[in-house]
Coordinates of C-alpha atoms in Angstrom, one line a residue:
X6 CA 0.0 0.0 0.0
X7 CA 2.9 2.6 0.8
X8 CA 4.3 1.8 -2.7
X9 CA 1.3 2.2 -4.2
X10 CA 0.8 5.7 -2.4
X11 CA 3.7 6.7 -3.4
X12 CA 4.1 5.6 -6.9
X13 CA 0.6 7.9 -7.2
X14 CA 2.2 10.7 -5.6
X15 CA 5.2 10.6 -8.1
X16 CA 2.6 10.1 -11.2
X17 CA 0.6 13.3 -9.8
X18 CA 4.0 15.3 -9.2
X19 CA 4.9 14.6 -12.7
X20 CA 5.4 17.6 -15.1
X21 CA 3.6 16.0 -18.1
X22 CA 0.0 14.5 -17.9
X23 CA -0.1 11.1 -17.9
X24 CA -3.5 9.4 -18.8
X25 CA -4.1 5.3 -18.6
X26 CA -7.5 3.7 -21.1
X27 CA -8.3 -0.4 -21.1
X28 CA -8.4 -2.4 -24.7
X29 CA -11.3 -0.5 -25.3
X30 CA -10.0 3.0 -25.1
X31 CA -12.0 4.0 -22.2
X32 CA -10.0 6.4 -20.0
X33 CA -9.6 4.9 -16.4
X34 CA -7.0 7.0 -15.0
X35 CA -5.2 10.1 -15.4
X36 CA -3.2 12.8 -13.3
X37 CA -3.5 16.6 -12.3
X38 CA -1.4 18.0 -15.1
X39 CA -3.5 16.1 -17.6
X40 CA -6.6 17.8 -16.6
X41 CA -4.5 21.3 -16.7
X42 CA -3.8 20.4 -20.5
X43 CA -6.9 19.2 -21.5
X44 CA -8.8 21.7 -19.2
X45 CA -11.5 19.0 -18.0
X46 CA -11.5 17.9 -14.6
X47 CA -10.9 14.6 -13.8
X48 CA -14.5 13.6 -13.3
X49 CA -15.1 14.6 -17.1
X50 CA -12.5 12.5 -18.6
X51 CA -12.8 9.1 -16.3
X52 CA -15.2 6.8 -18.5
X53 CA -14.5 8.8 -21.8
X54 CA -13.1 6.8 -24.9
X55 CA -9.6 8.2 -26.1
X56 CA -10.9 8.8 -29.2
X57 CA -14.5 10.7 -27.7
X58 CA -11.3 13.7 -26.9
X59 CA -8.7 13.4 -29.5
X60 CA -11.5 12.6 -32.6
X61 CA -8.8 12.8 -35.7
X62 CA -7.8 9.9 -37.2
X63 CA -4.2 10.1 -35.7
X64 CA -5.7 8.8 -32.1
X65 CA -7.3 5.9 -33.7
X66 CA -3.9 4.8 -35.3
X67 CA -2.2 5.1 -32.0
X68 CA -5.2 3.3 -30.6
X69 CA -4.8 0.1 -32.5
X70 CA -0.5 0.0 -33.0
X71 CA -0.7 0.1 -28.8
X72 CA -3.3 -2.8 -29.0
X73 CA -0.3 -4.7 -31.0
X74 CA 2.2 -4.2 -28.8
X75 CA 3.4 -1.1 -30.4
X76 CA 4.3 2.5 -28.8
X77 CA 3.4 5.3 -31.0
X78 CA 4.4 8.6 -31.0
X79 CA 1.7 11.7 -32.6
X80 CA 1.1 15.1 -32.5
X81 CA -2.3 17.0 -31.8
X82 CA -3.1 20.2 -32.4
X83 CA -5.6 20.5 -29.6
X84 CA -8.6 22.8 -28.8
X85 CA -8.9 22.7 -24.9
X86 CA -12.7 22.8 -23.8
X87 CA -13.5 26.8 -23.0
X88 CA -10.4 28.1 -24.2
X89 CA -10.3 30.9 -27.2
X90 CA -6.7 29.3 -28.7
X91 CA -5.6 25.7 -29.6
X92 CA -3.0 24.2 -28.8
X93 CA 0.3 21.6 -29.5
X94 CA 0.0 18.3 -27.8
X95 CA 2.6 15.9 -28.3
X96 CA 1.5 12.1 -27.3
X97 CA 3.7 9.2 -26.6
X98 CA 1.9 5.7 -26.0
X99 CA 2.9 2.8 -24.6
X100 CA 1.3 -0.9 -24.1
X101 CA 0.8 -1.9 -21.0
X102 CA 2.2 -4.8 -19.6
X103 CA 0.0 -7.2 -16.5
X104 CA 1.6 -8.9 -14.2
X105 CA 1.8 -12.6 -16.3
X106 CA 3.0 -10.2 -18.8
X107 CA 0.4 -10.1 -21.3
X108 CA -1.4 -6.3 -22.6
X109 CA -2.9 -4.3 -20.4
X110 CA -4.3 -1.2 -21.8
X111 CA -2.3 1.5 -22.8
X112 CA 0.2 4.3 -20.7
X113 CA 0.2 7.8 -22.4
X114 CA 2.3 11.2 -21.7
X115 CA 1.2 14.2 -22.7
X116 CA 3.1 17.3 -23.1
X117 CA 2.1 20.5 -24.3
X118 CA 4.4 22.0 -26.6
X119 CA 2.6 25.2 -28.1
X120 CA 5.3 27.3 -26.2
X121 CA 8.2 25.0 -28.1
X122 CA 6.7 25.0 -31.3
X123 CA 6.0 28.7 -31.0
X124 CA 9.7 29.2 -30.6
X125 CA 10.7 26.7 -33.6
X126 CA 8.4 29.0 -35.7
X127 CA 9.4 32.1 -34.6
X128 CA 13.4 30.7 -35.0
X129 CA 12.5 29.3 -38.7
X130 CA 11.2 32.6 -39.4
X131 CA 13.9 33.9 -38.4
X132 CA 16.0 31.5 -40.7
X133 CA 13.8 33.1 -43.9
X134 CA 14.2 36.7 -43.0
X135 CA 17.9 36.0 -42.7
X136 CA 17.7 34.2 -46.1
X137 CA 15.6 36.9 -47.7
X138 CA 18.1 39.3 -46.5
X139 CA 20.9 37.6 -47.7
X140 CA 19.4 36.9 -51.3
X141 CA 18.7 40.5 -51.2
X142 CA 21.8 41.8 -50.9
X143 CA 22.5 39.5 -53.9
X144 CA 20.5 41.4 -55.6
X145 CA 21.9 44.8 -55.7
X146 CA 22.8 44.8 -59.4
X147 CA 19.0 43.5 -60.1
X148 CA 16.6 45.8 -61.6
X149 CA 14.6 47.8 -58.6
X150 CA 11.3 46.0 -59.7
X151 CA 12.7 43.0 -59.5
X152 CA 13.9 43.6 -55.7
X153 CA 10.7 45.6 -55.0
X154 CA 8.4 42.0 -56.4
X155 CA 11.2 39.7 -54.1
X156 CA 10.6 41.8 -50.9
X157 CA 7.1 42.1 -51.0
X158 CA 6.8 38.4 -51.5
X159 CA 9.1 37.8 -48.9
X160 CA 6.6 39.8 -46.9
X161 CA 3.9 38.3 -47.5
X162 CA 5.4 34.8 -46.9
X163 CA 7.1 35.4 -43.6
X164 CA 3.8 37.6 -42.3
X165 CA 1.8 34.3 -43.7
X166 CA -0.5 36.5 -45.2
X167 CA -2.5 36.2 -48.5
X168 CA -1.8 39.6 -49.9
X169 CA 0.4 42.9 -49.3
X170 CA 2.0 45.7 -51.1
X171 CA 4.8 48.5 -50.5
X172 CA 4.9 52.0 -51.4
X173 CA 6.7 54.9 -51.0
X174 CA 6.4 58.4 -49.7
X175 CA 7.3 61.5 -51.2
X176 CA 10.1 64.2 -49.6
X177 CA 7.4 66.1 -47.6
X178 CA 5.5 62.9 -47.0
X179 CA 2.8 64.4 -48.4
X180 CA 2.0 61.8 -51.5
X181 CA 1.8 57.6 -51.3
X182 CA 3.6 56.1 -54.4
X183 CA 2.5 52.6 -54.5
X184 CA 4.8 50.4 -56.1
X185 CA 4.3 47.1 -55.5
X186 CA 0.8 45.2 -55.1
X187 CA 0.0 41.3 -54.7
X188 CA -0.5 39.6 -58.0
X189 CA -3.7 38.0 -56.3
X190 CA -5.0 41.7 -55.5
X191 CA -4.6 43.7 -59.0
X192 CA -6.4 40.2 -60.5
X193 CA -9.5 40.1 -57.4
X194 CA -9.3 44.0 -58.2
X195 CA -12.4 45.2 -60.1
X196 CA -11.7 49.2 -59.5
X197 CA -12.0 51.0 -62.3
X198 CA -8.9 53.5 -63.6
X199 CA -6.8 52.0 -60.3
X200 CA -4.6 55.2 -58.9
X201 CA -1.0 54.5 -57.7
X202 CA -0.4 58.0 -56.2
X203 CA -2.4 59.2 -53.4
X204 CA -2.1 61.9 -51.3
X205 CA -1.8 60.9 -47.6
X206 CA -4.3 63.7 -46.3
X207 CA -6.9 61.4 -47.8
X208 CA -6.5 57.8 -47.9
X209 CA -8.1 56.1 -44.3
X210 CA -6.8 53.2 -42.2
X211 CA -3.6 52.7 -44.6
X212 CA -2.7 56.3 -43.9
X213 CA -2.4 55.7 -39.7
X214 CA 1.2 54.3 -40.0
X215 CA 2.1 57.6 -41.5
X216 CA 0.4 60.1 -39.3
X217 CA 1.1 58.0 -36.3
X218 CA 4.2 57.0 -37.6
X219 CA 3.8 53.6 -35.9
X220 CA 3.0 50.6 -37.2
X221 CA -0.9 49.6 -37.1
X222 CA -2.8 46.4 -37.0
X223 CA -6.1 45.5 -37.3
X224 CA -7.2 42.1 -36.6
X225 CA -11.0 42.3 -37.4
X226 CA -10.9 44.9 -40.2
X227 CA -14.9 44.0 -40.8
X228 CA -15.3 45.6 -37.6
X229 CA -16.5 49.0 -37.5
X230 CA -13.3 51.9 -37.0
X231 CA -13.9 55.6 -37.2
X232 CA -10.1 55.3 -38.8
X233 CA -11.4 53.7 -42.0
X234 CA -13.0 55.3 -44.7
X235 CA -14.6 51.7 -46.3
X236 CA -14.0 50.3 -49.6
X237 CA -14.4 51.3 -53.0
X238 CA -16.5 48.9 -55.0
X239 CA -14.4 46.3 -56.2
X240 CA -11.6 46.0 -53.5
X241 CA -10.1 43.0 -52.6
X242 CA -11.9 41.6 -49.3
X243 CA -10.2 42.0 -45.9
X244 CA -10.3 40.6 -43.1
X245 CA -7.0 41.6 -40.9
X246 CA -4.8 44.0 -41.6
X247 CA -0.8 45.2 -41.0
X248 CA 0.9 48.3 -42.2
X249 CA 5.0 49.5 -40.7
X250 CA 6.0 52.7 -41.6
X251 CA 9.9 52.7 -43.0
X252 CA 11.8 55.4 -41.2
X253 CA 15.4 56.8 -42.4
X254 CA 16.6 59.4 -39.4
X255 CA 13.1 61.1 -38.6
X256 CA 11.5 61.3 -41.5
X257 CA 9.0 58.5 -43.0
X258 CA 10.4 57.1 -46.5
X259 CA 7.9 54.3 -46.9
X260 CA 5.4 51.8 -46.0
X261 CA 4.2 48.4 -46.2
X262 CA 1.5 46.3 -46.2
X263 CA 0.0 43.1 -45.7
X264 CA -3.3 41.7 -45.1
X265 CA -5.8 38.0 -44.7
X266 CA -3.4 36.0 -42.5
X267 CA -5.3 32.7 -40.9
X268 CA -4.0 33.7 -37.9
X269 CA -4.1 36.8 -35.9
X270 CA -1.1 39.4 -36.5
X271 CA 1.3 40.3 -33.5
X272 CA 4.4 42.0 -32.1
X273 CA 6.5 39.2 -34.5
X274 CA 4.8 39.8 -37.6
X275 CA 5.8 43.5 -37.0
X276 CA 9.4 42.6 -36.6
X277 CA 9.7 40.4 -39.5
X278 CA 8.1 43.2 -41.6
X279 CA 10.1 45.9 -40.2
X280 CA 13.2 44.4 -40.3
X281 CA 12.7 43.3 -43.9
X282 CA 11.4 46.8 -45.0
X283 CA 14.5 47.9 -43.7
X284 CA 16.9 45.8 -45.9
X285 CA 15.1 47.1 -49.1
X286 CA 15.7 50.8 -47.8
X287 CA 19.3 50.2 -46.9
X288 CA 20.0 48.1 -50.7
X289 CA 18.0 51.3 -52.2
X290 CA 20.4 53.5 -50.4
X291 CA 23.5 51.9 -50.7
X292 CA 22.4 51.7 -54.9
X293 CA 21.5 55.4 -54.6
X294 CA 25.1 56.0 -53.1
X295 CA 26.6 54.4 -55.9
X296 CA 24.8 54.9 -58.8
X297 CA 25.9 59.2 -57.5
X298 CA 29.6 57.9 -56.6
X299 CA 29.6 56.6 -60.7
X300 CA 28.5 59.8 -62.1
X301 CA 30.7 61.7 -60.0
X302 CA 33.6 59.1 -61.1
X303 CA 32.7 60.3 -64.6
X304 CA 32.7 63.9 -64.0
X305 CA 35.7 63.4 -62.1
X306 CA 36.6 61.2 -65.4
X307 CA 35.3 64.4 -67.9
X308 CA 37.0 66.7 -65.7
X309 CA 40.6 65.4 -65.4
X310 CA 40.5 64.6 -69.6
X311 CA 39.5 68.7 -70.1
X312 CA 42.3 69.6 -67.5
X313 CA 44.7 67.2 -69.4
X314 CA 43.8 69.2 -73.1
X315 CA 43.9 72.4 -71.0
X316 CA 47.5 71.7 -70.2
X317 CA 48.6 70.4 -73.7
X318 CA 47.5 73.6 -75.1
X319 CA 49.1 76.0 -72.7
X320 CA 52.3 73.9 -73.2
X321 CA 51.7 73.7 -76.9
X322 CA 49.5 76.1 -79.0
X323 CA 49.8 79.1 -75.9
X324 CA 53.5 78.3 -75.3
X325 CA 54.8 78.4 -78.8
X326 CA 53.9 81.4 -80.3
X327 CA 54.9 83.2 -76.6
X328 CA 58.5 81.7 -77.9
X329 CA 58.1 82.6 -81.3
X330 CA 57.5 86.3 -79.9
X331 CA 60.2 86.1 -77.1
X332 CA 62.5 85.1 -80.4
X333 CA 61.7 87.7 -82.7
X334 CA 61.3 90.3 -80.0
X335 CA 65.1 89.3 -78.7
X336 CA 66.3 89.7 -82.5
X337 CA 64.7 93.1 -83.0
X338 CA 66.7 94.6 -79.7
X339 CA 70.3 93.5 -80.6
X340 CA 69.9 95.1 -84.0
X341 CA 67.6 98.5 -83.0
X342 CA 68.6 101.6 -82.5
X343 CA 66.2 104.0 -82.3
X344 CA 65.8 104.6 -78.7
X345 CA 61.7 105.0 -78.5
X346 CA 61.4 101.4 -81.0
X347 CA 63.8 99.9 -78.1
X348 CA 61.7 100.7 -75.4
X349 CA 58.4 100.0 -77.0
X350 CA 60.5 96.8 -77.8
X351 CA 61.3 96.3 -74.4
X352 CA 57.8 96.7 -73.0
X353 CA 56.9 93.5 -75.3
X354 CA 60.0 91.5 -74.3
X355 CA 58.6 92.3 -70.5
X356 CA 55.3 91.1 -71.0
X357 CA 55.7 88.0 -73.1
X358 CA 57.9 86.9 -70.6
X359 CA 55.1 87.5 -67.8
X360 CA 53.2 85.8 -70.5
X361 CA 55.7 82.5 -70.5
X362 CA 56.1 83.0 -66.8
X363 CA 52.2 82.6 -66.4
X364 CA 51.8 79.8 -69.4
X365 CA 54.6 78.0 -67.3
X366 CA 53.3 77.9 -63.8
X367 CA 49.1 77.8 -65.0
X368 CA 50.9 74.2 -66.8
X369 CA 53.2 73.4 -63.7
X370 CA 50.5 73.8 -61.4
X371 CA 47.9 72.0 -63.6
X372 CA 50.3 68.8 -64.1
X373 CA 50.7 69.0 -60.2
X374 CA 47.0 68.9 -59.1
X375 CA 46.4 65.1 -61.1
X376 CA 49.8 63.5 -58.8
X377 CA 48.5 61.5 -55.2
X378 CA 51.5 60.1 -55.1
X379 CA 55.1 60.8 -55.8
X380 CA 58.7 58.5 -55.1
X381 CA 60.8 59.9 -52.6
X382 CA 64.7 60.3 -51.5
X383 CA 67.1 61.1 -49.5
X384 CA 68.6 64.5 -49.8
X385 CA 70.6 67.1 -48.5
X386 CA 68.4 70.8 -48.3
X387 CA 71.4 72.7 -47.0
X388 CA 73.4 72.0 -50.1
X389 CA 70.5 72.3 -52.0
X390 CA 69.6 75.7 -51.1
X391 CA 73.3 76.9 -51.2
X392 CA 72.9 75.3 -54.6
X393 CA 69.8 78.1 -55.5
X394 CA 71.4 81.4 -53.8
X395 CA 74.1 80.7 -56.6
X396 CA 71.3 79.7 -59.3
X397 CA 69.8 83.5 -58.5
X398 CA 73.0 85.0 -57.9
X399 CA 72.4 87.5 -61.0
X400 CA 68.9 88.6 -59.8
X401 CA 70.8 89.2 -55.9
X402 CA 73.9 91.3 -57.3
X403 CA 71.3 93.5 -59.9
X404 CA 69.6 94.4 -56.5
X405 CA 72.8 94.2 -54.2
X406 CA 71.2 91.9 -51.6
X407 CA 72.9 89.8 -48.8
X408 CA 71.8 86.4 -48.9
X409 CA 72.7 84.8 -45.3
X410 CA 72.4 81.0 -45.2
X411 CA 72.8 79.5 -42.0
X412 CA 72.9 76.1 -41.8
X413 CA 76.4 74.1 -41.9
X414 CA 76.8 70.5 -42.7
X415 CA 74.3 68.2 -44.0
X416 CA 70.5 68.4 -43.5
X417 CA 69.2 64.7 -44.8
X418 CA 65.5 64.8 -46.0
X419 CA 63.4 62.5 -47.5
X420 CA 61.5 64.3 -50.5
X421 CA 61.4 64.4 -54.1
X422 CA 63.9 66.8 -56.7
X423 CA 60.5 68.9 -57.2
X424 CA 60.8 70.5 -53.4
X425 CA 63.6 72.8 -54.8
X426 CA 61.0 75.1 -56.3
X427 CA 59.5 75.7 -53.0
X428 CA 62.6 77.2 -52.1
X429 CA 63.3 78.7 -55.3
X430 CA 60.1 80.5 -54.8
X431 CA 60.6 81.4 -51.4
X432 CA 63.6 83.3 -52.2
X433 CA 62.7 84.7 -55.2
X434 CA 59.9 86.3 -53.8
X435 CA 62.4 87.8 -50.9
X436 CA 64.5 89.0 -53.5
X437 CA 61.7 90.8 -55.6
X438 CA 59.6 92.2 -52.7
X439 CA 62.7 93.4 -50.0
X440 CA 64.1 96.5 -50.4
X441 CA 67.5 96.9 -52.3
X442 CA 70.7 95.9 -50.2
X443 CA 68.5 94.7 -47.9
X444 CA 69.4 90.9 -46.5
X445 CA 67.5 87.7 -46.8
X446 CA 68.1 84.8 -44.1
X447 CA 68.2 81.6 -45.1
X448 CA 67.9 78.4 -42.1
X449 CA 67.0 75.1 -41.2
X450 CA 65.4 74.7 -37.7
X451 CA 65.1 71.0 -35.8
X452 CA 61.3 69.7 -35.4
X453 CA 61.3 66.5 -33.7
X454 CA 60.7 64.2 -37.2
X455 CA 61.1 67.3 -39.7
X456 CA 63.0 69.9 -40.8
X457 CA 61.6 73.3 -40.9
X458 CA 62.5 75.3 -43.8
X459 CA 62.4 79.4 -43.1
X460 CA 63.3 82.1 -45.4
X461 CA 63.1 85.6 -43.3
X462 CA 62.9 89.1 -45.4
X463 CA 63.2 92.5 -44.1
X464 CA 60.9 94.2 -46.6
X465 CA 57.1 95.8 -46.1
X466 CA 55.5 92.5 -44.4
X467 CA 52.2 91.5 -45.3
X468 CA 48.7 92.1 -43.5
X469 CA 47.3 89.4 -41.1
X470 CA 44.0 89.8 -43.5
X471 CA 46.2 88.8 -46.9
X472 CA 48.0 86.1 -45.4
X473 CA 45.5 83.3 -45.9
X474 CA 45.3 84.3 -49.3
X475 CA 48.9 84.3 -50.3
X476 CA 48.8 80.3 -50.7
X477 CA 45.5 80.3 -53.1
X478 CA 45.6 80.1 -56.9
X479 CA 45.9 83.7 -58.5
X480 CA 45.6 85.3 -55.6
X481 CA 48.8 88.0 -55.2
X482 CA 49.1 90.4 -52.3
X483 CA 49.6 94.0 -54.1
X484 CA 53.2 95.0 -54.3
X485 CA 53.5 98.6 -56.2
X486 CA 56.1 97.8 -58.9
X487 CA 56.1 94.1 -58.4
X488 CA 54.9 91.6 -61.1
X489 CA 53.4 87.8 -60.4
X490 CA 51.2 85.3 -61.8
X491 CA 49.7 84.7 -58.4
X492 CA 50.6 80.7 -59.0
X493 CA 53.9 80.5 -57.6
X494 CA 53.2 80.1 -53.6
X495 CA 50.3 77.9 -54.5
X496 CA 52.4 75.4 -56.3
X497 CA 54.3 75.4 -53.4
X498 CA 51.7 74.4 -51.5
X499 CA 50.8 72.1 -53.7
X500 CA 54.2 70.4 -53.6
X501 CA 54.8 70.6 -49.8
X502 CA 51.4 68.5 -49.6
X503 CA 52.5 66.0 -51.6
X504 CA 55.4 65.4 -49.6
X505 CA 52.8 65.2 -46.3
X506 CA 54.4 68.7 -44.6
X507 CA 53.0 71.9 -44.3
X508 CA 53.6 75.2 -45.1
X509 CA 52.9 79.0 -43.8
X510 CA 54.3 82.7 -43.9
X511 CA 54.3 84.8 -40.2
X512 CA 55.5 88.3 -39.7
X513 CA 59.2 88.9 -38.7
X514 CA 59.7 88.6 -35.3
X515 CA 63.0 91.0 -35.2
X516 CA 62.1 93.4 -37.5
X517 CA 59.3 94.4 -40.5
X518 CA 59.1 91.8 -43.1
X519 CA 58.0 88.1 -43.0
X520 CA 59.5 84.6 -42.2
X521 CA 58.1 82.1 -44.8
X522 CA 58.1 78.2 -43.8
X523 CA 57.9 74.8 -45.2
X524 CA 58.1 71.6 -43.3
X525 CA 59.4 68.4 -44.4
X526 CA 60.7 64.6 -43.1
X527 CA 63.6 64.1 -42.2
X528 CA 65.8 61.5 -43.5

């Protein structure tokens, strides 16, 4: 007796209901969690036949294999007695066995799994959206109708619904593109002259995702909703309804729709279309982007091709005939002597030489603004700019300047031959706007990593206001009786950022004039 007590108190303390019926199928026993399943009291179930509860054909089977000698596993969906929703049994059957050994009845557990299967639904779900993703991003190259037809049936297959559609909203969300409607919808459609642009002031329920900007569902659309605004004759029937709005930042760029599901619509059905709607708005994007990033390649393309002939023909057909002047011009003044031709002929010599100058630095500069990358090497900059003071040593004596250059030794930096006419140009520019016998510094100061570069005049200075301006194409800083192209610093600039340093001007700190700058690695 105390085994028997206490085999009954394990059978009753058992998680999963356990239920006992004789060779004829008539119920004879069964436990509390049973009755919690099948949401009968025990009273209600003693003296039923298996098959008077589970009526499908499924029990029957499992009836007669356990009448055999067979277990038998099945699966009910169940529909408990008083309660709105069905649910997932899972059965597992058992003969049972007498004392002498012989049938005796049949042993079943019963577990309900609606939570598990649930989940495995949810998770295979999952596993599509995933897919659907994936093979979108496949499609990026596809035509957009062709993506727009994939998502939407995507949609409508991981909403299990019957019918859907996506559109789109206008900039000021004020009009409803549709672009995409269920093939079983435009065929069920009688409406005459269908629209596919609608302004959002007007349209009813499908609107509310927009004003709301939330998504909306409606599972008992026959119901009466002061939100709707009915059918026109000849809509598609519905009978539950979903609709997301598609956000980028704050603003609403889209919506989507599906409708007639078996099943009521919830929380997960708004996730899977969500997250879905999303991956269509990120591909359309990200095609956007690049479709933009390919034009501007080919403007880039146009661009660089007009600058190319722009150089050819200030190198060629500009250039030329500037030396074809300089030649005759330089002719003409060894052989005149009439001293107002001379000076007239002088004033031409001068300006076609501005001319060249100009030609020269408009092509130098243009050549320079294609290069990203240029080869470097190690070189000494003190020699090198001992090397130019000699180079402009006619231009110093005509103007009897004092070129001081400081540094002594070697000065190893790693740059390219083309950094010499950043220093040409520094000096130059000394030499042209410092008074006459006036001195020009020349050093090299230590910068952790890089060699700073400064050339120091003692002329007029120049204006905090004109500074920034020095460095920009054809921009010149007035000097009365001084001539420029207005390219010269900004090719140095130009240069000294291809080598990765930087460059600047400030005002003398020991007297007037200024103290121009270029930095650059060190060996």
């Amino acid at each position: 007796m105390e085994y028997e007590n206490d085999y009954r108190m394990i059978i009753e303390s058992s998680p999963l209901g356990i239920i006992y019926f004789d060779e004829t199928g008539m119920i004879t026993f069964c436990n509390e969690k049973l009755t919690s399943i099948l949401n009968m009291q025990k009273m209600d179930i003693f003296g039923l036949n298996m098959a008077d509860i589970f009526t499908d054909e499924g029990m029957q089977n499992i009836i007669g294999k356990t009448f055999l000698g067979e277990s038998a596993h099945y699966q009910v969906n169940f529909h408990p007695p008083g309660k709105d929703d069905a649910i997932e049994i899972e059965i597992y059957c058992s003969p049972g066995i007498s004392g002498q050994g012989s049938p005796h009845g049949t042993v079943c557990i019963l577990e309900d799994v609606t939570s598990r299967i649930e989940l495995e639904n949810a998770l295979k779900l999952d596993e599509y959206r995933l897919e659907a993703l994936l093979e979108l991003e496949q499609m990026a190259d596809a035509p957009m109708q062709q993506i727009a037809d994939f998502v939407h049936e995507q949609a409508v297959r991981l909403t299990q619904s019957t019918i859907g559609y996506i559109a789109f909203l206008s900039e000021d969300e004020s009009l409803l593109t549709m672009h995409t409607w269920s093939n079983s919808v435009m065929q069920k459609c009688t409406i005459p002259d269908k629209k596919f642009v609608y302004p959002v002031k007007n349209i009813g329920l499908w609107g509310e995702p927009i004003r709301q900007r939330k998504p909306i569902i409606v599972n008992d659309y026959l119901a009466p909703d002061p939100l709707k605004k009915g059918f026109p004759p000849g809509h598609v029937e519905m009978f539950n309804y979903l609709t997301i709005p598609v956000f980028e930042g704050e603003r609403i760029v889209a919506t989507a729709g599906v409708g007639n599901k078996d099943e009521d619509y919830d929380r997960s059905d708004v996730r899977q279309l969500t997250l879905l709607m999303q991956g269509l708005w990120n591909l359309m994007q990200r095609r956007e982007g690049i479709e933009k990033l390919r034009e501007h390649t080919e403007q880039l393309k146009e661009s660089n091709e007009m600058k190319d002939l722009f150089t050819d023909i200030l190198r060629h057909d500009l250039l030329n005939p500037a030396g074809v002047v300089k030649g005759y011009t330089d002719i003409l003044l060894e052989s005149e002597e009439d001293e107002e031709k001379m000076k007239i002929l002088q004033t031409i010599d001068r300006n076609n030489e501005k001319l060249i100058e100009m030609i020269r630095s408009a092509a130098s500069f243009a050549k320079l603004d294609t290069i990203e990358n240029i080869e470097f090497k190690d070189m000494d900059i003190a020699l090198m700019l001992r090397m130019i003071v000699e180079s402009l040593k006619l231009q110093i004596d005509e103007r009897e300047m004092d070129i001081e250059v400081m540094p002594d030794g070697a000065y190893m930096a790693k740059v390219n031959p083309m950094i010499e006419e950043v220093f040409v140009n520094f000096l130059s520019n000394a030499i042209k706007y410092s008074p006459e016998k006036e001195r020009v510094i020349i050093d090299i100061l230590d910068s952790d990593d890089e060699w700073k570069v400064t050339v120091t005049d003692f002329g007029s200075g120049i204006a905090d206001e004109d500074k920034p301006k020095l460095f920009e194409r054809f921009k010149r800083v007035d000097k009365s009786g001084v001539k420029g192209t207005g390219l010269g610093l900004a090719i140095a600039k130009k240069i000294t950022e291809l080598h990765g340093g930087h460059i600047g001007v400030e005002n003398n700190p020991d007297a007037k004039g200024s103290v121009f700058w270029v930095t650059i690695k060190k060996a």
